XYZ file of N, CA, C and O in Angstrom:
312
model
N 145.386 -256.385 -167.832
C 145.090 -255.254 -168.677
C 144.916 -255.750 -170.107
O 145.639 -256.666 -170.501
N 143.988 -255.196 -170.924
C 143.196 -256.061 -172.331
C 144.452 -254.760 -173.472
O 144.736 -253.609 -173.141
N 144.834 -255.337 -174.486
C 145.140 -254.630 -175.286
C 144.535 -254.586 -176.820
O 143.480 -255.206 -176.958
N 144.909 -254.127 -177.643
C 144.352 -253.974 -179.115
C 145.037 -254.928 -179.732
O 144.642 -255.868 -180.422
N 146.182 -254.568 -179.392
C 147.180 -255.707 -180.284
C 146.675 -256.869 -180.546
O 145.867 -257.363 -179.758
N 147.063 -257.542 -181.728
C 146.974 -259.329 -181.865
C 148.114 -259.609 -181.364
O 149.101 -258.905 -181.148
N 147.783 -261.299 -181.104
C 149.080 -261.999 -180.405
C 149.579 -261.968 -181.784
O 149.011 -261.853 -182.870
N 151.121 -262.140 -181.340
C 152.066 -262.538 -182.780
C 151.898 -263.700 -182.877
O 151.634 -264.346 -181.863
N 152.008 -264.371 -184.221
C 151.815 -266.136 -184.345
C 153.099 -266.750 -183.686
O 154.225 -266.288 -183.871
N 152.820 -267.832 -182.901
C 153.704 -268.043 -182.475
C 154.558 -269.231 -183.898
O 153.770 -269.997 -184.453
N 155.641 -269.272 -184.231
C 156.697 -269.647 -185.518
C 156.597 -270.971 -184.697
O 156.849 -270.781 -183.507
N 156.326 -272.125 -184.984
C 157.174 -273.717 -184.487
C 157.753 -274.321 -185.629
O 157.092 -274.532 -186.645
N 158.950 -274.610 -185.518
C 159.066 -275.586 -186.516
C 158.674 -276.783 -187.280
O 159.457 -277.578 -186.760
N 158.283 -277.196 -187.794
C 157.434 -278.202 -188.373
C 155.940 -277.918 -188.816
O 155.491 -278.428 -189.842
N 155.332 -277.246 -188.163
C 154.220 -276.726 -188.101
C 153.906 -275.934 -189.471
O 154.785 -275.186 -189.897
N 152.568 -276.076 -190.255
C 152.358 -275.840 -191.369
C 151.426 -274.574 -191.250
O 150.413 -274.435 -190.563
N 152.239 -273.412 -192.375
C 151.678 -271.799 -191.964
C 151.800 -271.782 -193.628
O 152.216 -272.569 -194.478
N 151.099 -270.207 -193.619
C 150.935 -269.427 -194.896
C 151.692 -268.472 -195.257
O 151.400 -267.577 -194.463
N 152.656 -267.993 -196.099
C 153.521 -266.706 -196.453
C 152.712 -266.103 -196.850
O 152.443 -266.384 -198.018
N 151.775 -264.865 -196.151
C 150.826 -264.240 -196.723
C 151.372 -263.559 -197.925
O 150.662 -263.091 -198.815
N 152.384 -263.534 -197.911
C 152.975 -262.418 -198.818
C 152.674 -262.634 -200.431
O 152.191 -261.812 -201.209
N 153.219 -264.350 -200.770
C 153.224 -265.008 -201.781
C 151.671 -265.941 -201.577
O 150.947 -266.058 -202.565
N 151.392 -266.361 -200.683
C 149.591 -267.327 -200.639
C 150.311 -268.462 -200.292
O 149.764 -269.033 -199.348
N 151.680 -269.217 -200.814
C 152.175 -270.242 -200.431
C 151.739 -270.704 -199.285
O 151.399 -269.826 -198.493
N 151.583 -272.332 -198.755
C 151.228 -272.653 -198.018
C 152.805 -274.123 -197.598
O 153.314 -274.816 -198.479
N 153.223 -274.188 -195.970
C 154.355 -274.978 -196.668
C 154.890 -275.608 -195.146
O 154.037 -275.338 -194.301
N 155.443 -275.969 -194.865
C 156.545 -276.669 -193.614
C 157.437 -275.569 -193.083
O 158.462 -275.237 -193.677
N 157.124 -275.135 -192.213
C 158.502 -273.852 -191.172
C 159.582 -275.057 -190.853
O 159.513 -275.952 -190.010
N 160.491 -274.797 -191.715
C 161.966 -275.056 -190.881
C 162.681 -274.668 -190.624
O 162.237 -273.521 -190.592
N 164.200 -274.528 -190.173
C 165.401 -273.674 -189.746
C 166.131 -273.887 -190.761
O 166.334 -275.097 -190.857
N 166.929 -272.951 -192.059
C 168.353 -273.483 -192.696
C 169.195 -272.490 -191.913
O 168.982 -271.888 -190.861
N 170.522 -272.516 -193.008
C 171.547 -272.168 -192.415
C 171.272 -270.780 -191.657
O 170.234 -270.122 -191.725
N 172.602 -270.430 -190.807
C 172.488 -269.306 -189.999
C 171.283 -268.711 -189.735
O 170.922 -267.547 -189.908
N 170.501 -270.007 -189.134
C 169.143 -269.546 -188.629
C 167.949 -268.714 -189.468
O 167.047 -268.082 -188.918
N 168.105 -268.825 -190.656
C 166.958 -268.403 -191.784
C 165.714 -269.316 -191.530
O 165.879 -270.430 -191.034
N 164.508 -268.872 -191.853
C 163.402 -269.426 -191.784
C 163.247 -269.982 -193.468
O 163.291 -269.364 -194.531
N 163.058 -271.360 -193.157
C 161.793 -271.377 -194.779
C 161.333 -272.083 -194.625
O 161.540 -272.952 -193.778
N 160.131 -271.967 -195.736
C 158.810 -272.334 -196.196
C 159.432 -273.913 -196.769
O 160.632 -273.905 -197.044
N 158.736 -275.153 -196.945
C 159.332 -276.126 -197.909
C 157.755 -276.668 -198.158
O 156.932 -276.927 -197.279
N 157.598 -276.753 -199.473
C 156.048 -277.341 -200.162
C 156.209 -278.442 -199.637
O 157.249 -279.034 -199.351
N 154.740 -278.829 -199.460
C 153.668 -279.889 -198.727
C 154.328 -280.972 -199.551
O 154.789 -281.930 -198.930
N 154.438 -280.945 -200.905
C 154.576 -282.176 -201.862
C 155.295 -282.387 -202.030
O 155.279 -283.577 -202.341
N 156.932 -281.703 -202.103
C 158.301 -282.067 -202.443
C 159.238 -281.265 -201.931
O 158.922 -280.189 -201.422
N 160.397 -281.647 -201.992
C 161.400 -280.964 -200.860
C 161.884 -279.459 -201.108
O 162.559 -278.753 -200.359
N 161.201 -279.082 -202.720
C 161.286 -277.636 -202.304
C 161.072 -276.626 -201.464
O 160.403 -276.797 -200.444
N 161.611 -275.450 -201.782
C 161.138 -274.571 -200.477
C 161.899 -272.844 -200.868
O 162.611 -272.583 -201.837
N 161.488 -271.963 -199.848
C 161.937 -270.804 -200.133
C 161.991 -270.526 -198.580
O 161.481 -270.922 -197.532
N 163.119 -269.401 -199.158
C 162.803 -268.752 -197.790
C 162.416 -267.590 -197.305
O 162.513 -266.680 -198.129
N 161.926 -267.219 -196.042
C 160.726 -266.418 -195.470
C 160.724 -265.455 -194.668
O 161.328 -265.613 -193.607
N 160.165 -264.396 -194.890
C 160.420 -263.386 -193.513
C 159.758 -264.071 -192.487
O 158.661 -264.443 -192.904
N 159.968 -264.419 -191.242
C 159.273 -265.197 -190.219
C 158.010 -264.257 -189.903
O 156.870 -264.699 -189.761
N 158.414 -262.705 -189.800
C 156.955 -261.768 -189.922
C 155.725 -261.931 -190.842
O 154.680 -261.318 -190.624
N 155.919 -262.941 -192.076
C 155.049 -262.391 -193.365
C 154.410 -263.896 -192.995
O 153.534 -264.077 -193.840
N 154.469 -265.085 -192.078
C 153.916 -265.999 -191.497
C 152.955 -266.208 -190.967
O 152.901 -265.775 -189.816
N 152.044 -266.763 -191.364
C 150.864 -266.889 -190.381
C 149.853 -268.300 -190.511
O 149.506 -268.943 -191.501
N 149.535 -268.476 -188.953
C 148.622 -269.682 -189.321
C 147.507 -269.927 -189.887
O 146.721 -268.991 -190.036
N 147.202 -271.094 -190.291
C 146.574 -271.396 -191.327
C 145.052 -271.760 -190.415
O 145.137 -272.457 -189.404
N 143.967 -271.331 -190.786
C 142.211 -271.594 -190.611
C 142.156 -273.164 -190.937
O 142.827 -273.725 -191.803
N 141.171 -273.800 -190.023
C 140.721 -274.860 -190.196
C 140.417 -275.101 -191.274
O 140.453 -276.268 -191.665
N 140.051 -274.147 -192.039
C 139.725 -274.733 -193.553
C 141.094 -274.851 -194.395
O 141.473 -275.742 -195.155
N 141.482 -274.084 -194.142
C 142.905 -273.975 -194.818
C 143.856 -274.913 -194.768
O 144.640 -275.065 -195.705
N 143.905 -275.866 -193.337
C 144.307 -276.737 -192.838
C 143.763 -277.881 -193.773
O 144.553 -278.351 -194.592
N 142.707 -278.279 -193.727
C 141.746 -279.115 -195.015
C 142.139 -279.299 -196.135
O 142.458 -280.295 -196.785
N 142.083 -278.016 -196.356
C 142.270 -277.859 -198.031
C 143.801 -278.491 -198.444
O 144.050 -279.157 -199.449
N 144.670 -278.120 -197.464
C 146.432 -278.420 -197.692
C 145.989 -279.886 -197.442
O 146.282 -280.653 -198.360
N 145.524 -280.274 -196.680
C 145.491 -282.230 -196.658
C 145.504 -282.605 -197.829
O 146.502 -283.191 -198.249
N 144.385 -282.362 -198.672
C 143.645 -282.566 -199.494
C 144.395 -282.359 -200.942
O 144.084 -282.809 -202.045
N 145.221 -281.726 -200.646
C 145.769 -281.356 -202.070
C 147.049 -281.739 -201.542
O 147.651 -280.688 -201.761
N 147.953 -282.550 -200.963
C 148.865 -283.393 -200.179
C 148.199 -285.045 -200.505
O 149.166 -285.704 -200.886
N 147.253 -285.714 -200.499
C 146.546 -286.337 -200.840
C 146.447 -287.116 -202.353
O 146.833 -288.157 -202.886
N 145.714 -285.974 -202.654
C 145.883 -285.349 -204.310
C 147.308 -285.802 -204.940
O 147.462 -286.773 -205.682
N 147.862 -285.315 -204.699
C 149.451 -285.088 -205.076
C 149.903 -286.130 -205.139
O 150.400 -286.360 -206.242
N 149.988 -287.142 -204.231
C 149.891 -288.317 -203.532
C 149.668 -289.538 -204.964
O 150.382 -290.163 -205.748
N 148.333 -289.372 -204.683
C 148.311 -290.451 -205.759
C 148.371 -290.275 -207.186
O 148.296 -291.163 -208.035
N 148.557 -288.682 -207.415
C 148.575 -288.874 -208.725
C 150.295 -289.285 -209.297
O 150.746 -289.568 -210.407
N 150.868 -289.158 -208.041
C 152.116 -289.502 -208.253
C 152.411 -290.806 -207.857
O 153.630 -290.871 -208.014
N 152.105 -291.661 -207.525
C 152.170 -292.897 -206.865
C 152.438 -293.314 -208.086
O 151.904 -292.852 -209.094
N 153.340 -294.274 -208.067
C 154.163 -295.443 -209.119
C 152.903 -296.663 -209.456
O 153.157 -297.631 -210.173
């Protein structure tokens, strides 16, 4: 039977999604008592997330985060 609904994204840990909420783009991990957060591509910051306001990121989007991971990269390189 076909429904309307979208699938829900499925959450993996490690796996790199978008907080639509904020545009952030970042690393899903687990902290304490099972909270979700976000941690930036470039440094060990991070926030944390409604696991609902999550979603995966478009091939381009995917790109673009390399790229500016990259970026980041060497402009910081010693």
């Amino acid at each position: 039977m076909a429904s309307n609904q979208q699938a829900e994204p499925r959450i993996e840990i490690g796996s790199v999604m978008r907080d639509y909420t904020t545009g952030r783009v970042g690393i899903v991990r687990r902290g304490p008592e099972g909270t979700t957060r976000l941690h930036n591509l470039s440094d060990d910051n991070y926030r944390e997330v409604d696991p609902d306001d999550l979603r995966e990121l478009t091939q381009t989007e995917r790109l673009s985060a390399r790229v500016a991971v990259a970026n980041y990269e060497t402009r910081c390189r010693p």
